[in-house]
Short mmCIF file of N, CA, C and O in Angstrom, two decimals:
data_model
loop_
_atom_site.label_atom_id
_atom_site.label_comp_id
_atom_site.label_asym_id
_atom_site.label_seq_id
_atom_site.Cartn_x
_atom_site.Cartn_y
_atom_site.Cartn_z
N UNK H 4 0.84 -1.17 0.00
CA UNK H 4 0.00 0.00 0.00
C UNK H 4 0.89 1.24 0.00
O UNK H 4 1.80 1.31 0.83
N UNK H 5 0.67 2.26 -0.91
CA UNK H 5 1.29 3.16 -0.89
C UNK H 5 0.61 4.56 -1.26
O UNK H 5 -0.37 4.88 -1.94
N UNK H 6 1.66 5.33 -0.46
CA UNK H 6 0.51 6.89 -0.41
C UNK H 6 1.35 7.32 0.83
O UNK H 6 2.50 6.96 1.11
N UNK H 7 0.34 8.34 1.64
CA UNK H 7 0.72 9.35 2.59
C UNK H 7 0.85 8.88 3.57
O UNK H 7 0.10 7.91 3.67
N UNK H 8 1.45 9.04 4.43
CA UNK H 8 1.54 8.85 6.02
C UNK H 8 1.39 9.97 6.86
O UNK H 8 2.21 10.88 6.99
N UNK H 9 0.18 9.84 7.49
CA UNK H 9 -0.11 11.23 8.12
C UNK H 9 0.06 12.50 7.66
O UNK H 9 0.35 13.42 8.42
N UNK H 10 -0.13 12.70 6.11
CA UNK H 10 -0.45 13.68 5.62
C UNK H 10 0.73 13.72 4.74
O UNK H 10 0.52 14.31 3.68
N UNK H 11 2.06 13.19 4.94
CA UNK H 11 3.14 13.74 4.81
C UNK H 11 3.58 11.92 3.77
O UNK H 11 3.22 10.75 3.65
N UNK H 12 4.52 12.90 3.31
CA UNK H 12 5.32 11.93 2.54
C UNK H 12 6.72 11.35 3.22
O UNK H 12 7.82 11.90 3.35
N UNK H 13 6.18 9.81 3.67
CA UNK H 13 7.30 8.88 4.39
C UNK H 13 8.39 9.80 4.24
O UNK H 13 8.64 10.51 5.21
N UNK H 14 9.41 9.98 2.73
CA UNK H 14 10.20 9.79 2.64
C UNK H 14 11.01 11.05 3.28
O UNK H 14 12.12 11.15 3.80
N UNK H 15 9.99 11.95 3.02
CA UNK H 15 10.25 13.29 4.10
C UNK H 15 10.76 13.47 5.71
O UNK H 15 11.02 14.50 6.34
N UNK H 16 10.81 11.79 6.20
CA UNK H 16 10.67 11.49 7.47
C UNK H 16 12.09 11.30 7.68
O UNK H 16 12.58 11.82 8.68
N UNK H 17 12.75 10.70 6.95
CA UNK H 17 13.82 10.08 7.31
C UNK H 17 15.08 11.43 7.87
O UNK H 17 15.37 12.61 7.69
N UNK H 18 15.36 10.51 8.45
CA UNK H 18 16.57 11.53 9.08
C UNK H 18 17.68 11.30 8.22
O UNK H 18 17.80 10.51 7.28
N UNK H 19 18.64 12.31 8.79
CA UNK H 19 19.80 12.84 7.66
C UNK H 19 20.78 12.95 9.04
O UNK H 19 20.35 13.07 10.19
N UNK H 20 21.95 12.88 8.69
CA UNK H 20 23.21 13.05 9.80
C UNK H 20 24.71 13.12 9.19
O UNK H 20 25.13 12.72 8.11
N UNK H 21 25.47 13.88 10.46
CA UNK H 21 26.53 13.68 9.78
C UNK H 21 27.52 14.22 10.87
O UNK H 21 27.23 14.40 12.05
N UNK H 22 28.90 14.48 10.19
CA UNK H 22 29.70 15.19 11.26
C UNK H 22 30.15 16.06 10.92
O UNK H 22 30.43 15.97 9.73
N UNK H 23 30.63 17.75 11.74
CA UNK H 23 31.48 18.57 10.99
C UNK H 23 32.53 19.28 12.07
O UNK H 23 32.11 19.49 13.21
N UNK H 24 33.37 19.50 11.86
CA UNK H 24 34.71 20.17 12.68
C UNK H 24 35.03 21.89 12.43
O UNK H 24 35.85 22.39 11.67
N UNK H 25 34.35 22.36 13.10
CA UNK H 25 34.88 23.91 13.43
C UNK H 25 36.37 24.30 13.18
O UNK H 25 37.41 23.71 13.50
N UNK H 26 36.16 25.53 12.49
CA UNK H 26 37.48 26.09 11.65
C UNK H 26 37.68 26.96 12.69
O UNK H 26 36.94 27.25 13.63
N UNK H 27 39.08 27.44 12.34
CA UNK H 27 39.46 28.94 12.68
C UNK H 27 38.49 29.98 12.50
O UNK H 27 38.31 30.82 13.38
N UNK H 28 37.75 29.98 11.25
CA UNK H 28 36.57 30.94 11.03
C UNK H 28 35.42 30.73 11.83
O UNK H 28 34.70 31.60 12.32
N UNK H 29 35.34 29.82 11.90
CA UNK H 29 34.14 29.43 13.01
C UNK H 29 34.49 30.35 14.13
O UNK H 29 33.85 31.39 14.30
N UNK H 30 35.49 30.01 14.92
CA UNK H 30 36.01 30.09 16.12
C UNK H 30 35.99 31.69 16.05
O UNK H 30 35.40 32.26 16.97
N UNK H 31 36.54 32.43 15.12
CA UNK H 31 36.39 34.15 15.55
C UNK H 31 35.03 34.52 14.86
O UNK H 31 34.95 35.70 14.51
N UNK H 32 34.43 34.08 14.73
CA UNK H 32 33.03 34.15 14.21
C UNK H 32 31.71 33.87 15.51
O UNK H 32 30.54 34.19 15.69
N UNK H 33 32.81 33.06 16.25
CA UNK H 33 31.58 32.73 17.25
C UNK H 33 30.79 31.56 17.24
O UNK H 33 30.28 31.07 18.24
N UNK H 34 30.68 31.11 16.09
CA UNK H 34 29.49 30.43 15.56
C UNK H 34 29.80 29.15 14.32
O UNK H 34 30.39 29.37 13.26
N UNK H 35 29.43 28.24 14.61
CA UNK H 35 30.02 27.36 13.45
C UNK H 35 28.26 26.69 12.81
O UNK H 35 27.30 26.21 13.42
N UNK H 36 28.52 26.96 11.39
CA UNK H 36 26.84 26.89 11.04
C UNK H 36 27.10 25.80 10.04
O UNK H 36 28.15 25.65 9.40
N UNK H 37 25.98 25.02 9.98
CA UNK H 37 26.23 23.13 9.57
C UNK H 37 24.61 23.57 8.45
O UNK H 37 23.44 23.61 8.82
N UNK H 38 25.09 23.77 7.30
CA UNK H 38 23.76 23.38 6.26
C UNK H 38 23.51 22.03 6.11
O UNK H 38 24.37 21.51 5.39
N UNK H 39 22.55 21.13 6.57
CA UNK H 39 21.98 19.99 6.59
C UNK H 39 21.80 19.51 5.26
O UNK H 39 22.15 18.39 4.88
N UNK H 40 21.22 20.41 4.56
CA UNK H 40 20.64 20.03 3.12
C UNK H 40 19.14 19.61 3.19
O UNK H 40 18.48 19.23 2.22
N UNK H 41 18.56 19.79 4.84
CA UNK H 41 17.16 19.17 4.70
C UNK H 41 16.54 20.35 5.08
O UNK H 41 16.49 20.53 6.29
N UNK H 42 16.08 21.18 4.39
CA UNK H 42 15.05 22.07 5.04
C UNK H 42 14.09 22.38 5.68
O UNK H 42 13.87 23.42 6.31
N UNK H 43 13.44 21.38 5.53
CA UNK H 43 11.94 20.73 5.67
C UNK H 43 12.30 20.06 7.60
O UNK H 43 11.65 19.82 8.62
N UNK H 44 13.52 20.01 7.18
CA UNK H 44 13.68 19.08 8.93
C UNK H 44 12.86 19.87 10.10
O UNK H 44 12.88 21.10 10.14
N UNK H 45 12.25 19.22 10.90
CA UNK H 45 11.60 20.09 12.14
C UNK H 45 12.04 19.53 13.71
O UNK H 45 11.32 19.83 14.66
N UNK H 46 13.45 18.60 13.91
CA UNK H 46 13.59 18.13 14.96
C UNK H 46 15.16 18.04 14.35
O UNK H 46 15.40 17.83 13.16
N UNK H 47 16.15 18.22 15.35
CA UNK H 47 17.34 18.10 15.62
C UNK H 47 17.92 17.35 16.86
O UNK H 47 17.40 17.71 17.91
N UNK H 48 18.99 16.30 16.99
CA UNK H 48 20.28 16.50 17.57
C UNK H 48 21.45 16.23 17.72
O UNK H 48 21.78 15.18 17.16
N UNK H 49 22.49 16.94 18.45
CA UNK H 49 23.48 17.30 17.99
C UNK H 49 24.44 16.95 19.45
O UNK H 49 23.93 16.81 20.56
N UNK H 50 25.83 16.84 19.18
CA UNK H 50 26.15 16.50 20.26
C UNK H 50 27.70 17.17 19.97
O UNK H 50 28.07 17.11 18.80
N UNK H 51 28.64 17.82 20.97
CA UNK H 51 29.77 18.57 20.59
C UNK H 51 30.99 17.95 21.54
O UNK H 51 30.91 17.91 22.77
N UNK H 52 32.10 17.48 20.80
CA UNK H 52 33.01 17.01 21.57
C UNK H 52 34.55 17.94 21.50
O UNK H 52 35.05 18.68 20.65
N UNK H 53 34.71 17.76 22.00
CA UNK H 53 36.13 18.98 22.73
C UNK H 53 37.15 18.05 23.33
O UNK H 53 36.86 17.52 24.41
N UNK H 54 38.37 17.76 22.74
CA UNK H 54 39.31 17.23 22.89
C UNK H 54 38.91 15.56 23.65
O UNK H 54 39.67 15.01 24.44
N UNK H 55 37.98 15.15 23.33
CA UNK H 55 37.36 13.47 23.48
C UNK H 55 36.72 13.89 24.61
O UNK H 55 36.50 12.98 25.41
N UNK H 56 36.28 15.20 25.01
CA UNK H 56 34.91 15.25 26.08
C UNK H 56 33.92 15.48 24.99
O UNK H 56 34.15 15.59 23.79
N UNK H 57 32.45 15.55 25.80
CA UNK H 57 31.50 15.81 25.34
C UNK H 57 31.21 17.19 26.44
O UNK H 57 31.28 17.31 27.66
N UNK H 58 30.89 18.07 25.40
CA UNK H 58 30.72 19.22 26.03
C UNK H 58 29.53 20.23 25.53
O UNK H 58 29.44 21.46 25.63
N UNK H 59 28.62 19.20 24.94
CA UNK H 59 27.26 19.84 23.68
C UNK H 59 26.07 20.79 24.87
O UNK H 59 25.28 21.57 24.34
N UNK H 60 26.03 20.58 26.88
CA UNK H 60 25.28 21.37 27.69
C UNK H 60 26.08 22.26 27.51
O UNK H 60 25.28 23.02 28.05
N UNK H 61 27.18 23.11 27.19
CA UNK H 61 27.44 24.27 27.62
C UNK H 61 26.94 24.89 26.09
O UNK H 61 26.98 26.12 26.12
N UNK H 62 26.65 24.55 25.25
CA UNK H 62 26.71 24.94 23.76
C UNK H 62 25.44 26.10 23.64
O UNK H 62 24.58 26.08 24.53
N UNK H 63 25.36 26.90 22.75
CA UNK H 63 23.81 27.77 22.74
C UNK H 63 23.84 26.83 21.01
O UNK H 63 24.73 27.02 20.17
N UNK H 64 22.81 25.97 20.84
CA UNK H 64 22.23 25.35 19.66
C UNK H 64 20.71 25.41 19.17
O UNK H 64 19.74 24.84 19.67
N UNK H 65 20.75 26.06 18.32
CA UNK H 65 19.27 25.76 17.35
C UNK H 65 19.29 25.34 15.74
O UNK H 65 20.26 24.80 15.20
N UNK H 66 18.21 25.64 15.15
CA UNK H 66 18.17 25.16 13.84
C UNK H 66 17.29 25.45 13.27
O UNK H 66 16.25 24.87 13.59
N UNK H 67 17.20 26.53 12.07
CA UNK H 67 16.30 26.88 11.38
C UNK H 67 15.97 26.91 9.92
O UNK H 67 16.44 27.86 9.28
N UNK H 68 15.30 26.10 9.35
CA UNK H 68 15.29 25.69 7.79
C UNK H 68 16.58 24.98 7.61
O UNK H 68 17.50 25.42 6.92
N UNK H 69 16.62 23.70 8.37
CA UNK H 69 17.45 22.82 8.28
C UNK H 69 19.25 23.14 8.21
O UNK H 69 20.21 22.54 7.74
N UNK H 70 19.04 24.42 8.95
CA UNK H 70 20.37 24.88 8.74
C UNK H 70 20.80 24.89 10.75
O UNK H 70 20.08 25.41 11.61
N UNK H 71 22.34 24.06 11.05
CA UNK H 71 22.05 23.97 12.32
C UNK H 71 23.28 24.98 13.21
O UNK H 71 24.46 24.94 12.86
N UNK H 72 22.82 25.84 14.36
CA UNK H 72 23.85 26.47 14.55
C UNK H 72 24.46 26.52 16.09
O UNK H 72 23.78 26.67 17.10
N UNK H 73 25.84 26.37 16.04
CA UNK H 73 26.19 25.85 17.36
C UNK H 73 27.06 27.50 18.02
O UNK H 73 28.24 27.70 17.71
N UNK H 74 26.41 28.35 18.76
CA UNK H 74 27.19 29.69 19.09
C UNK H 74 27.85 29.29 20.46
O UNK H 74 27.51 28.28 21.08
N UNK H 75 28.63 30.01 20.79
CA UNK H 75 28.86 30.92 22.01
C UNK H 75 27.92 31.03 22.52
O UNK H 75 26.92 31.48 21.97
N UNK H 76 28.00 30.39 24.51
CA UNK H 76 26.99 31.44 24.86
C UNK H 76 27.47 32.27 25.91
O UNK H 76 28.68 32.45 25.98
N UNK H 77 26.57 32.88 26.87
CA UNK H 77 27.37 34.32 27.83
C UNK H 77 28.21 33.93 28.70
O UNK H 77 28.69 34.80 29.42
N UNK H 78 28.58 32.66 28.86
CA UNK H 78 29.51 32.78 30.23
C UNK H 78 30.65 31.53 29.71
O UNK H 78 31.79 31.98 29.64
N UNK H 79 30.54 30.12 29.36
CA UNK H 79 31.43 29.38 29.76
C UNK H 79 31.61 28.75 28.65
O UNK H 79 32.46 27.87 28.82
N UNK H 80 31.02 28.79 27.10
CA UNK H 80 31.17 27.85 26.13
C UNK H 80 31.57 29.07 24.74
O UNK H 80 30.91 30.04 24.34
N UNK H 81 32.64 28.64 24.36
CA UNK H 81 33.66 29.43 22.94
C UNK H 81 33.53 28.66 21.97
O UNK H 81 34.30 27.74 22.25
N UNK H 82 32.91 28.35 20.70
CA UNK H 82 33.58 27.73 19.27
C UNK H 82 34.94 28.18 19.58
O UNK H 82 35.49 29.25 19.83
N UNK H 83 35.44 26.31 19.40
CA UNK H 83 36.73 26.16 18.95
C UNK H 83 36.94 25.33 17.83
O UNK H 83 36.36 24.40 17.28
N UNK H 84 38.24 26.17 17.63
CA UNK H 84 38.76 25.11 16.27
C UNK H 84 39.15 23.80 16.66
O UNK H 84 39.95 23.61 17.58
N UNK H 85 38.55 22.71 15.90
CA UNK H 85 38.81 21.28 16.25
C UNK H 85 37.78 20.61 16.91
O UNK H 85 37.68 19.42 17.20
N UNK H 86 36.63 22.06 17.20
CA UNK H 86 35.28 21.37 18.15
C UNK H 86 34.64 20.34 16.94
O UNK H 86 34.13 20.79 15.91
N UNK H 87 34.76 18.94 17.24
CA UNK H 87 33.67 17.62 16.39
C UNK H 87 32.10 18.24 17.15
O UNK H 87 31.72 18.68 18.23
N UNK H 88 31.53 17.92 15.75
CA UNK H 88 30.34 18.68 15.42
C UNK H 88 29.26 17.03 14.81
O UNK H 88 29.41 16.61 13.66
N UNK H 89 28.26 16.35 15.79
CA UNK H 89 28.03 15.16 15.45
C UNK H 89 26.53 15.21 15.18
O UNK H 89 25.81 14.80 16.08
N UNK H 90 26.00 15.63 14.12
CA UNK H 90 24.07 16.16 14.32
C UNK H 90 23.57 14.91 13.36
O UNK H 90 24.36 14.16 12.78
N UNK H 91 21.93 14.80 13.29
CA UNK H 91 21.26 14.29 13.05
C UNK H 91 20.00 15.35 13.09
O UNK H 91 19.67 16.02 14.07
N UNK H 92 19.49 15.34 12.02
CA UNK H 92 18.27 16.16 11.74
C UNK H 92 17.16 15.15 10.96
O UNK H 92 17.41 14.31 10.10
N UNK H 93 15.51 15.61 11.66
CA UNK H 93 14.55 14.85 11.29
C UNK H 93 13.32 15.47 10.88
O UNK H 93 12.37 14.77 10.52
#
């Protein structure tokens, strides 16, 4: 049987993932921004590792039109260069 699933087209469902590593530009930029390629995505996540910690609670992260962005926030977390960047968008 084939057709819609809850209005929506299955294939629209599937998640997408990947990994990316923060540059120097990132890092004086503040901000390291990950184009997904899925626009349509409406659920993210993401997880940030820093020299083999995981350090993705101190991160300020959102994502809008499948584009995902990992900033600085006011007190204790910097984009760095070399920060592994591990998302999944759905």
């Amino acid at each position: 049987m084939a057709g819609l699933i809850n209005g929506s087209d299955w294939m629209q469902k599937i998640p997408v993932a990947g990994t990316y590593t923060s540059t120097t530009a990132d890092a004086s930029a503040n901000k390291s921004v990950i184009n997904t390629g899925k626009a349509d995505a409406t659920g993210f996540m993401v997880q940030v590792i820093r020299s083999n910690i995981e350090i993705t609670a101190k991160a300020k992260i959102s994502m809008a039109a499948g584009v995902i962005s990992v900033e600085d926030n006011s007190s204790d977390f910097a984009v760095t260069n070399g920060d592994v960047i591990h998302w999944i968008v759905f």
